[in-house]
Amino acid sequence: MNILVLNCGSSSIKYQLLDMAQTPVLLAKGLVEKIGLPMGNFTHKPEGKEKWTIEQPIADHTVGMDLILKALTDTNHGVIQSLDEIKAVGHRIAHGGEYFSHSVVITPEVKEKIQACCEIAPLHNPAHLKGIETMERLLPEVPQVAVFDTSFHQTLPEKAYIYGIPYEYYSEYKIRKYGFHGTSHKFVAEKACQILGWNITKKKIITCHLGNGASITAINGGKSVDTSMGFTPVAGLVMGTRCGDIDSGALLYICDKKGLTPAEAVKLTNKESGVFGISGASSDFRELEAAVENGNKRAELALDVFAYNVKKYIGAYAAVLNGVDLIIFTGGIGENNISVRKAICNGLSYLGVNFDEKANQVRGEDKIISAPDSRTLLMTITTDEELVIATDTLNLVK
Ligand code: AMP
C-alpha cells in the first residue's frame, strides 16, 4: 500500500512516497522549494533512478503538488504507473493545539481545528491547510491523515505547561507550553526500547532531538512529561538559528532599542539567532567545526553554548524524572556529530553515565555509546519522522 507523506511549508513541500506493504520501502522523495518566488526549484529522487531537478516558477502549492504527482508517475522518473496507486496521504502538521493527542483522519471538523490553531502557529498551519486542500482537489478519493508535532506532548502535566503569567492568558488565548518534534521523540524512545528489549512503561528516558531545530523531552513510562520547546518552537535549546530560552525582558529591551515590530522580533529570534547568531559564521555544525579549525573563536563559543544548554536540560529532566535509565541522541547533530555528543556527555557521571569514547565514534546508526558498566545508558538512534507519519496513516485508513 503506497502512502504519500507531505510536509508543506509556506514556500516549500517535502514529500516521500513509501510502500508500506510488510517492511516499509521508500519509493521516492523530494522537495519543492521557493513557491511563489520568481524562480522555483523542484528536486525528485526516485529510488534506483537518477535524481531529477527542474527550475521553473512555481506559483502556488497546487502547481508544486502537480509537479510532484507528475514526477511520481512520469515514464522516465516515476515510481508508480498511475495516481490510483497512492492509497492515502499523511500530512505533518506542526500544531494541533489542545485538540489532538493522536493522529486523525482528516475531516471537515479536523480542518476547522487545524484552522483554529493557525492563530498560534501562523508560520506553519496555514501552509499545512493549503497542502491538505490542494490534495483534496488533486486526489479527491484518497483519504488524508494529520500527524501532529504537538500531540505526543499532550500528556504534559499542568505544572509543566503553565507559564508564570496571569492564568487568563491560558484560559482565553491558550498560551502554554505545547512542545514540538513529538513524532521524533516518541519514535526514537520506542525504537530504543525495542532494540534493548525494554518495556517502555517501566523506563525513564531523556530524548535529545538535535538538528537545526532542537528539543529535549523527558519521557516517563512512554509518556512525555516535559519538553524544551514551548508555545512556539523558538523556546528551549539554542538552535541553528533560533535563540532558545531568553529573558523576555532582554527581548523587549531589544525591541525598544531597535524599534522592532513583532514580525521583526520573530525574524530575529527564529532566523538570525542561535549558533548562527553567536558565531556570525553558520548555523550548520559541520561548517562551525571547520570554522573552529580555522581559529574562529565565536564558532567555538557557539558550540560550547550549544553543548552546555543540552547538558543543562539533561540535568533538569533527570530531576523531573527522579533519575534516568536512558539518554538518546537523534537528529542530524545527535546522530552524526561525535564531538558535540562528547562535549554533552562529559561530566554526566553524577547520573551514573559512563561515556564510551570509542563506542561514540559512530554516525547515523542505532548504537549504545555508553560503557557496559554504565548505570544510565546512552544511545544514538536514527529518527524517521516520515515513517511515523506513514505508519500512523496506514493504521488509520487500513
Ligand atoms: P537536521 O535538521 O536534523 O537535518 O540536522 C542538521 C544539522 O545536523 C546540521 O547542523 C548539520 O551540520 C548536522 N549534521 C548532519 N550530518 C552531520 C555529520 N555527518 N557530521 C556532523 N554534523 C552533521
Tab-separated table of C-alpha atoms and ligand atoms in Angstrom:
chain	number	residue	atom	x	y	z
A	1	MET	CA	0.000	0.000	0.000
A	2	ASN	CA	1.616	3.272	-1.159
A	3	ILE	CA	1.393	6.260	1.142
A	4	LEU	CA	2.405	9.781	0.217
A	5	VAL	CA	3.855	11.747	3.130
A	6	LEU	CA	3.755	15.527	2.844
A	7	ASN	CA	5.325	18.306	4.859
A	8	CYS	CA	4.003	21.569	3.455
A	9	GLY	CA	5.733	24.799	4.457
A	10	SER	CA	4.796	28.306	3.405
A	11	SER	CA	7.103	28.195	0.366
A	12	SER	CA	8.108	24.533	0.211
A	13	ILE	CA	6.731	20.988	0.056
A	14	LYS	CA	8.777	17.987	1.213
A	15	TYR	CA	7.464	14.587	0.212
A	16	GLN	CA	8.141	10.881	0.398
A	17	LEU	CA	6.290	8.028	-1.246
A	18	LEU	CA	6.522	4.844	0.809
A	19	ASP	CA	5.334	1.350	0.042
A	20	MET	CA	4.021	0.190	3.420
A	21	ALA	CA	3.467	-3.443	2.464
A	22	GLN	CA	5.167	-5.569	5.179
A	23	THR	CA	8.577	-3.888	5.549
A	24	PRO	CA	8.242	-0.204	4.554
A	25	VAL	CA	10.174	0.712	1.405
A	26	LEU	CA	10.968	4.253	0.283
A	27	LEU	CA	9.993	4.644	-3.390
A	28	ALA	CA	10.826	8.310	-3.921
A	29	LYS	CA	11.387	11.537	-2.065
A	30	GLY	CA	11.907	15.147	-2.980
A	31	LEU	CA	11.419	18.798	-2.368
A	32	VAL	CA	9.608	21.706	-3.986
A	33	GLU	CA	11.176	24.999	-2.963
A	34	LYS	CA	10.669	28.725	-3.459
A	35	ILE	CA	6.936	28.517	-4.136
A	36	GLY	CA	5.628	31.956	-5.064
A	37	LEU	CA	9.061	33.394	-5.865
A	38	PRO	CA	10.107	34.410	-9.388
A	39	MET	CA	12.048	31.143	-9.789
A	40	GLY	CA	11.250	27.867	-8.041
A	41	ASN	CA	13.134	24.572	-7.617
A	42	PHE	CA	11.936	21.002	-7.782
A	43	THR	CA	14.120	18.033	-6.825
A	44	HIS	CA	12.809	14.495	-7.237
A	45	LYS	CA	14.821	11.470	-6.065
A	46	PRO	CA	13.299	8.191	-7.222
A	47	GLU	CA	14.915	5.125	-5.609
A	48	GLY	CA	17.220	3.325	-8.028
A	49	LYS	CA	16.997	6.108	-10.611
A	50	GLU	CA	18.809	9.361	-11.279
A	51	LYS	CA	17.881	12.498	-9.347
A	52	TRP	CA	15.672	14.843	-11.400
A	53	THR	CA	15.696	18.618	-10.919
A	54	ILE	CA	13.558	21.288	-12.544
A	55	GLU	CA	13.889	25.058	-12.277
A	56	GLN	CA	10.700	26.947	-13.103
A	57	PRO	CA	8.395	29.435	-11.463
A	58	ILE	CA	6.086	27.584	-9.044
A	59	ALA	CA	3.188	29.973	-8.479
A	60	ASP	CA	1.451	28.155	-5.611
A	61	HIS	CA	1.057	24.844	-3.747
A	62	THR	CA	-1.251	23.437	-6.457
A	63	VAL	CA	1.475	23.881	-9.079
A	64	GLY	CA	4.014	22.358	-6.682
A	65	MET	CA	1.832	19.332	-5.886
A	66	ASP	CA	1.088	18.899	-9.559
A	67	LEU	CA	4.825	18.692	-10.261
A	68	ILE	CA	5.202	16.042	-7.546
A	69	LEU	CA	2.322	13.882	-8.778
A	70	LYS	CA	3.557	14.118	-12.390
A	71	ALA	CA	7.093	13.169	-11.337
A	72	LEU	CA	5.835	10.166	-9.355
A	73	THR	CA	4.002	8.844	-12.438
A	74	ASP	CA	6.489	10.048	-15.100
A	75	THR	CA	7.577	7.351	-17.570
A	76	ASN	CA	11.289	8.077	-17.042
A	77	HIS	CA	11.493	9.425	-13.499
A	78	GLY	CA	8.389	7.916	-11.944
A	79	VAL	CA	7.982	5.040	-9.483
A	80	ILE	CA	4.288	4.238	-9.994
A	81	GLN	CA	2.132	3.759	-13.104
A	82	SER	CA	-0.848	5.855	-12.045
A	83	LEU	CA	-2.091	8.009	-9.185
A	84	ASP	CA	-4.548	5.235	-8.259
A	85	GLU	CA	-1.570	3.520	-6.644
A	86	ILE	CA	-1.467	6.248	-3.929
A	87	LYS	CA	-3.859	4.881	-1.308
A	88	ALA	CA	-3.533	7.566	1.361
A	89	VAL	CA	-1.793	10.839	2.144
A	90	GLY	CA	-0.219	11.617	5.529
A	91	HIS	CA	0.430	15.250	6.454
A	92	ARG	CA	2.871	16.503	9.032
A	93	ILE	CA	1.019	19.207	10.956
A	94	ALA	CA	3.101	21.432	13.220
A	95	HIS	CA	0.382	22.492	15.664
A	96	GLY	CA	-2.629	20.594	16.931
A	97	GLY	CA	-3.094	22.807	19.988
A	98	GLU	CA	-5.045	21.067	22.740
A	99	TYR	CA	-7.352	19.431	20.199
A	100	PHE	CA	-5.259	16.456	19.166
A	101	SER	CA	-3.395	13.940	21.289
A	102	HIS	CA	-3.294	11.414	18.415
A	103	SER	CA	-3.097	11.339	14.651
A	104	VAL	CA	-6.507	11.541	12.938
A	105	VAL	CA	-8.185	11.032	9.568
A	106	ILE	CA	-8.819	14.486	8.104
A	107	THR	CA	-12.495	15.524	8.076
A	108	PRO	CA	-14.077	18.991	7.750
A	109	GLU	CA	-14.154	19.151	11.565
A	110	VAL	CA	-10.430	18.309	11.809
A	111	LYS	CA	-9.658	21.010	9.250
A	112	GLU	CA	-11.612	23.520	11.325
A	113	LYS	CA	-9.479	22.687	14.354
A	114	ILE	CA	-6.234	22.937	12.370
A	115	GLN	CA	-7.538	26.284	11.135
A	116	ALA	CA	-8.270	27.337	14.711
A	117	CYS	CA	-4.606	26.642	15.553
A	118	CYS	CA	-3.416	28.976	12.745
A	119	GLU	CA	-3.588	31.846	15.187
A	120	ILE	CA	-0.994	30.221	17.470
A	121	ALA	CA	1.037	28.701	14.588
A	122	PRO	CA	0.871	31.358	11.872
A	123	LEU	CA	4.158	30.264	10.283
A	124	HIS	CA	3.145	26.626	9.794
A	125	ASN	CA	-0.549	25.687	9.968
A	126	PRO	CA	-1.808	27.878	7.095
A	127	ALA	CA	0.680	26.129	4.773
A	128	HIS	CA	-0.396	22.690	6.036
A	129	LEU	CA	-4.031	23.577	5.321
A	130	LYS	CA	-3.066	24.660	1.824
A	131	GLY	CA	-1.392	21.279	1.336
A	132	ILE	CA	-4.484	19.410	2.581
A	133	GLU	CA	-6.866	21.393	0.375
A	134	THR	CA	-4.630	21.003	-2.657
A	135	MET	CA	-4.599	17.227	-2.195
A	136	GLU	CA	-8.368	17.198	-1.731
A	137	ARG	CA	-8.649	18.791	-5.166
A	138	LEU	CA	-5.991	16.683	-6.887
A	139	LEU	CA	-6.800	13.307	-5.273
A	140	PRO	CA	-10.425	13.674	-4.097
A	141	GLU	CA	-10.985	9.963	-3.426
A	142	VAL	CA	-7.850	9.433	-1.350
A	143	PRO	CA	-8.095	9.569	2.475
A	144	GLN	CA	-5.818	12.007	4.247
A	145	VAL	CA	-4.382	11.809	7.739
A	146	ALA	CA	-2.963	14.520	10.000
A	147	VAL	CA	0.020	13.701	12.242
A	148	PHE	CA	0.794	16.434	14.743
A	149	ASP	CA	4.188	17.545	16.076
A	150	THR	CA	2.473	18.531	19.309
A	151	SER	CA	0.274	15.515	20.061
A	152	PHE	CA	2.861	13.384	21.911
A	153	HIS	CA	3.298	16.226	24.412
A	154	GLN	CA	-0.392	16.460	25.293
A	155	THR	CA	0.402	14.253	28.313
A	156	LEU	CA	2.445	17.030	29.956
A	157	PRO	CA	1.102	17.758	33.457
A	158	GLU	CA	-0.380	21.199	34.045
A	159	LYS	CA	2.573	22.229	36.225
A	160	ALA	CA	4.904	21.664	33.238
A	161	TYR	CA	2.895	23.549	30.642
A	162	ILE	CA	1.516	26.575	32.511
A	163	TYR	CA	3.639	29.708	32.185
A	164	GLY	CA	4.135	32.127	35.063
A	165	ILE	CA	1.872	34.809	33.609
A	166	PRO	CA	-1.753	35.664	34.531
A	167	TYR	CA	-3.837	32.496	34.115
A	168	GLU	CA	-6.321	34.327	31.873
A	169	TYR	CA	-3.754	34.196	29.067
A	170	TYR	CA	-4.057	30.436	29.178
A	171	SER	CA	-7.830	30.275	29.558
A	172	GLU	CA	-8.530	32.967	26.952
A	173	TYR	CA	-5.687	32.624	24.443
A	174	LYS	CA	-4.328	29.121	25.134
A	175	ILE	CA	-0.863	30.491	25.845
A	176	ARG	CA	1.002	27.479	27.283
A	177	LYS	CA	3.844	25.123	26.507
A	178	TYR	CA	2.897	22.736	23.690
A	179	GLY	CA	6.237	21.247	22.616
A	180	PHE	CA	7.185	20.024	19.160
A	181	HIS	CA	9.169	17.235	17.420
A	182	GLY	CA	6.729	14.848	19.160
A	183	THR	CA	6.792	12.239	16.390
A	184	SER	CA	10.566	12.025	16.602
A	185	HIS	CA	10.777	11.882	20.415
A	186	LYS	CA	8.141	9.138	20.548
A	187	PHE	CA	9.653	7.177	17.668
A	188	VAL	CA	13.238	7.088	18.981
A	189	ALA	CA	12.176	6.235	22.543
A	190	GLU	CA	10.047	3.322	21.318
A	191	LYS	CA	12.712	2.153	18.844
A	192	ALA	CA	15.428	2.185	21.528
A	193	CYS	CA	13.243	0.159	23.908
A	194	GLN	CA	12.508	-2.323	21.134
A	195	ILE	CA	16.254	-2.716	20.458
A	196	LEU	CA	17.042	-3.105	24.163
A	197	GLY	CA	14.104	-5.429	24.829
A	198	TRP	CA	12.807	-2.963	27.429
A	199	ASN	CA	9.226	-2.331	28.479
A	200	ILE	CA	8.888	1.403	27.886
A	201	THR	CA	6.140	1.733	30.503
A	202	LYS	CA	8.729	0.962	33.190
A	203	LYS	CA	11.505	3.277	31.961
A	204	LYS	CA	12.657	6.881	32.357
A	205	ILE	CA	14.097	8.267	29.139
A	206	ILE	CA	15.506	11.613	28.001
A	207	THR	CA	15.395	12.086	24.228
A	208	CYS	CA	17.633	14.748	22.666
A	209	HIS	CA	16.479	15.632	19.139
A	210	LEU	CA	19.410	17.743	17.983
A	211	GLY	CA	19.055	19.054	14.451
A	212	ASN	CA	18.775	22.510	13.007
A	213	GLY	CA	15.722	22.697	15.241
A	214	ALA	CA	16.466	21.026	18.576
A	215	SER	CA	14.468	19.919	21.581
A	216	ILE	CA	14.734	17.621	24.582
A	217	THR	CA	11.947	15.586	26.127
A	218	ALA	CA	11.545	13.817	29.460
A	219	ILE	CA	9.600	10.584	28.916
A	220	ASN	CA	8.241	8.664	31.903
A	221	GLY	CA	6.713	5.261	31.187
A	222	GLY	CA	6.371	6.119	27.490
A	223	LYS	CA	4.625	9.446	28.124
A	224	SER	CA	6.064	12.898	27.531
A	225	VAL	CA	6.161	14.714	30.883
A	226	ASP	CA	8.213	17.755	29.915
A	227	THR	CA	9.825	19.133	26.793
A	228	SER	CA	12.057	22.079	25.997
A	229	MET	CA	10.150	23.800	23.182
A	230	GLY	CA	7.184	25.850	24.259
A	231	PHE	CA	4.266	27.815	22.865
A	232	THR	CA	6.397	28.044	19.726
A	233	PRO	CA	9.473	26.073	18.592
A	234	VAL	CA	11.734	29.027	19.462
A	235	ALA	CA	11.975	28.056	23.155
A	236	GLY	CA	14.388	25.721	24.922
A	237	LEU	CA	17.798	24.961	23.472
A	238	VAL	CA	19.960	27.357	21.496
A	239	MET	CA	19.465	26.013	17.953
A	240	GLY	CA	20.777	26.558	14.426
A	241	THR	CA	19.116	29.955	14.011
A	242	ARG	CA	16.612	30.030	16.920
A	243	CYS	CA	17.597	31.680	20.178
A	244	GLY	CA	16.084	29.189	22.627
A	245	ASP	CA	15.312	30.353	26.166
A	246	ILE	CA	15.921	34.066	26.591
A	247	ASP	CA	14.886	36.536	29.269
A	248	SER	CA	11.696	38.121	27.911
A	249	GLY	CA	12.970	41.397	29.397
A	250	ALA	CA	16.054	41.245	27.157
A	251	LEU	CA	13.922	40.727	24.070
A	252	LEU	CA	11.606	43.618	24.978
A	253	TYR	CA	14.657	45.809	25.568
A	254	ILE	CA	15.990	44.935	22.081
A	255	CYS	CA	12.584	45.651	20.536
A	256	ASP	CA	12.521	49.014	22.251
A	257	LYS	CA	16.132	49.902	21.316
A	258	LYS	CA	15.778	48.852	17.681
A	259	GLY	CA	12.106	49.742	17.224
A	260	LEU	CA	11.326	46.179	16.138
A	261	THR	CA	7.807	45.147	15.181
A	262	PRO	CA	6.575	41.747	16.453
A	263	ALA	CA	7.253	40.286	12.977
A	264	GLU	CA	10.815	41.625	13.054
A	265	ALA	CA	11.323	40.205	16.555
A	266	VAL	CA	10.089	36.812	15.287
A	267	LYS	CA	12.639	37.002	12.447
A	268	LEU	CA	15.436	37.960	14.861
A	269	THR	CA	14.739	35.131	17.300
A	270	ASN	CA	13.914	32.460	14.692
A	271	LYS	CA	16.197	33.165	11.741
A	272	GLU	CA	19.109	35.277	12.932
A	273	SER	CA	19.927	33.843	16.347
A	274	GLY	CA	21.148	30.507	17.754
A	275	VAL	CA	24.625	29.240	16.899
A	276	PHE	CA	24.392	31.259	13.693
A	277	GLY	CA	23.832	34.475	15.599
A	278	ILE	CA	26.518	33.740	18.187
A	279	SER	CA	29.168	32.675	15.677
A	280	GLY	CA	28.269	35.004	12.826
A	281	ALA	CA	29.593	32.135	10.708
A	282	SER	CA	26.989	29.439	10.103
A	283	SER	CA	24.017	27.534	11.514
A	284	ASP	CA	25.460	24.262	10.207
A	285	PHE	CA	27.511	22.297	12.737
A	286	ARG	CA	29.894	20.906	10.128
A	287	GLU	CA	30.685	24.430	8.973
A	288	LEU	CA	31.033	25.616	12.558
A	289	GLU	CA	33.548	22.871	13.284
A	290	ALA	CA	35.502	23.811	10.151
A	291	ALA	CA	35.473	27.438	11.347
A	292	VAL	CA	36.810	26.353	14.762
A	293	GLU	CA	39.657	24.508	12.987
A	294	ASN	CA	40.470	27.829	11.333
A	295	GLY	CA	40.664	29.541	14.711
A	296	ASN	CA	37.204	31.145	14.778
A	297	LYS	CA	36.640	31.823	18.499
A	298	ARG	CA	32.966	32.751	18.169
A	299	ALA	CA	32.253	29.488	16.380
A	300	GLU	CA	33.949	27.744	19.316
A	301	LEU	CA	31.786	29.717	21.732
A	302	ALA	CA	28.633	28.809	19.784
A	303	LEU	CA	29.444	25.092	20.036
A	304	ASP	CA	30.223	25.465	23.753
A	305	VAL	CA	26.924	27.249	24.377
A	306	PHE	CA	25.012	24.552	22.481
A	307	ALA	CA	26.572	21.617	24.367
A	308	TYR	CA	26.207	23.443	27.704
A	309	ASN	CA	22.499	24.021	27.073
A	310	VAL	CA	21.851	20.401	26.177
A	311	LYS	CA	23.710	19.254	29.297
A	312	LYS	CA	21.714	21.666	31.456
A	313	TYR	CA	18.394	20.351	30.122
A	314	ILE	CA	19.519	16.747	30.653
A	315	GLY	CA	20.193	17.638	34.298
A	316	ALA	CA	16.823	19.355	34.614
A	317	TYR	CA	14.944	16.435	33.102
A	318	ALA	CA	16.832	13.882	35.206
A	319	ALA	CA	15.469	15.866	38.153
A	320	VAL	CA	11.952	15.889	36.665
A	321	LEU	CA	12.107	12.107	36.192
A	322	ASN	CA	13.879	11.450	39.522
A	323	GLY	CA	16.592	9.553	37.659
A	324	VAL	CA	17.080	8.354	34.125
A	325	ASP	CA	17.604	4.933	32.524
A	326	LEU	CA	18.480	6.036	29.003
A	327	ILE	CA	19.555	9.197	27.184
A	328	ILE	CA	19.005	9.151	23.412
A	329	PHE	CA	20.663	11.328	20.773
A	330	THR	CA	18.926	11.794	17.441
A	331	GLY	CA	18.525	14.354	14.621
A	332	GLY	CA	21.304	15.457	12.246
A	333	ILE	CA	23.638	16.526	15.071
A	334	GLY	CA	22.600	13.907	17.637
A	335	GLU	CA	23.058	11.066	15.153
A	336	ASN	CA	26.225	12.294	13.459
A	337	ASN	CA	28.222	14.776	15.447
A	338	ILE	CA	30.780	12.863	17.505
A	339	SER	CA	32.453	15.841	19.178
A	340	VAL	CA	29.205	17.578	20.184
A	341	ARG	CA	27.979	14.321	21.793
A	342	LYS	CA	31.266	14.044	23.628
A	343	ALA	CA	31.041	17.629	24.897
A	344	ILE	CA	27.494	16.952	26.163
A	345	CYS	CA	28.239	13.605	27.798
A	346	ASN	CA	31.435	14.567	29.603
A	347	GLY	CA	30.525	15.349	33.182
A	348	LEU	CA	27.360	13.295	33.467
A	349	SER	CA	28.930	10.779	35.848
A	350	TYR	CA	26.703	12.070	38.674
A	351	LEU	CA	23.827	10.487	36.715
A	352	GLY	CA	25.609	7.135	36.529
A	353	VAL	CA	26.718	7.768	32.944
A	354	ASN	CA	29.956	6.142	31.838
A	355	PHE	CA	30.550	7.590	28.378
A	356	ASP	CA	32.448	5.291	25.994
A	357	GLU	CA	34.577	7.416	23.665
A	358	LYS	CA	35.317	4.506	21.372
A	359	ALA	CA	31.690	3.474	21.033
A	360	ASN	CA	30.859	7.133	20.355
A	361	GLN	CA	32.776	7.019	17.036
A	362	VAL	CA	29.522	6.406	15.205
A	363	ARG	CA	27.386	8.229	12.634
A	364	GLY	CA	23.851	7.512	11.526
A	365	GLU	CA	23.441	4.218	13.398
A	366	ASP	CA	21.375	2.823	16.259
A	367	LYS	CA	24.057	2.165	18.861
A	368	ILE	CA	24.845	2.153	22.583
A	369	ILE	CA	27.573	4.740	23.219
A	370	SER	CA	27.970	4.203	26.972
A	371	ALA	CA	30.336	1.675	28.555
A	372	PRO	CA	28.897	-1.743	29.525
A	373	ASP	CA	29.007	-0.805	33.244
A	374	SER	CA	27.144	2.486	32.732
A	375	ARG	CA	24.125	2.620	35.056
A	376	THR	CA	22.416	5.072	32.686
A	377	LEU	CA	22.598	4.055	29.027
A	378	LEU	CA	23.459	6.419	26.193
A	379	MET	CA	22.305	5.639	22.662
A	380	THR	CA	22.296	7.133	19.194
A	381	ILE	CA	19.033	6.342	17.418
A	382	THR	CA	18.225	7.379	13.857
A	383	THR	CA	14.892	9.128	13.626
A	384	ASP	CA	12.432	8.791	10.737
A	385	GLU	CA	9.505	11.155	11.067
A	386	GLU	CA	8.163	10.293	7.605
A	387	LEU	CA	7.978	6.635	8.571
A	388	VAL	CA	5.954	7.531	11.681
A	389	ILE	CA	3.573	9.608	9.566
A	390	ALA	CA	3.219	6.802	7.019
A	391	THR	CA	2.674	4.200	9.763
A	392	ASP	CA	0.026	6.291	11.552
A	393	THR	CA	-1.649	6.964	8.195
A	394	LEU	CA	-1.661	3.272	7.320
A	395	ASN	CA	-3.102	2.305	10.710
A	396	LEU	CA	-5.877	4.883	10.459
A	397	VAL	CA	-7.020	4.162	6.885
A	398	LYS	CA	-6.494	0.385	6.828
B	1	AMP	P1	18.710	18.161	10.771
B	1	AMP	O1	17.986	19.467	10.950
B	1	AMP	O2	18.219	17.083	11.675
B	1	AMP	O3	18.804	17.744	9.347
B	1	AMP	O4	20.234	18.432	11.235
B	1	AMP	C1	21.066	19.373	10.606
B	1	AMP	C2	22.354	19.535	11.415
B	1	AMP	O5	22.995	18.251	11.526
B	1	AMP	C3	23.368	20.472	10.768
B	1	AMP	O6	23.894	21.375	11.746
B	1	AMP	C4	24.450	19.540	10.286
B	1	AMP	O7	25.714	20.141	10.307
B	1	AMP	C5	24.387	18.391	11.274
B	1	AMP	N1	24.950	17.203	10.669
B	1	AMP	C6	24.379	16.428	9.717
B	1	AMP	N2	25.226	15.450	9.327
B	1	AMP	C7	26.367	15.608	10.033
B	1	AMP	C8	27.621	14.925	10.099
B	1	AMP	N3	27.867	13.869	9.337
B	1	AMP	N4	28.557	15.378	10.976
B	1	AMP	C9	28.310	16.452	11.749
B	1	AMP	N5	27.147	17.133	11.748
B	1	AMP	C10	26.197	16.738	10.904
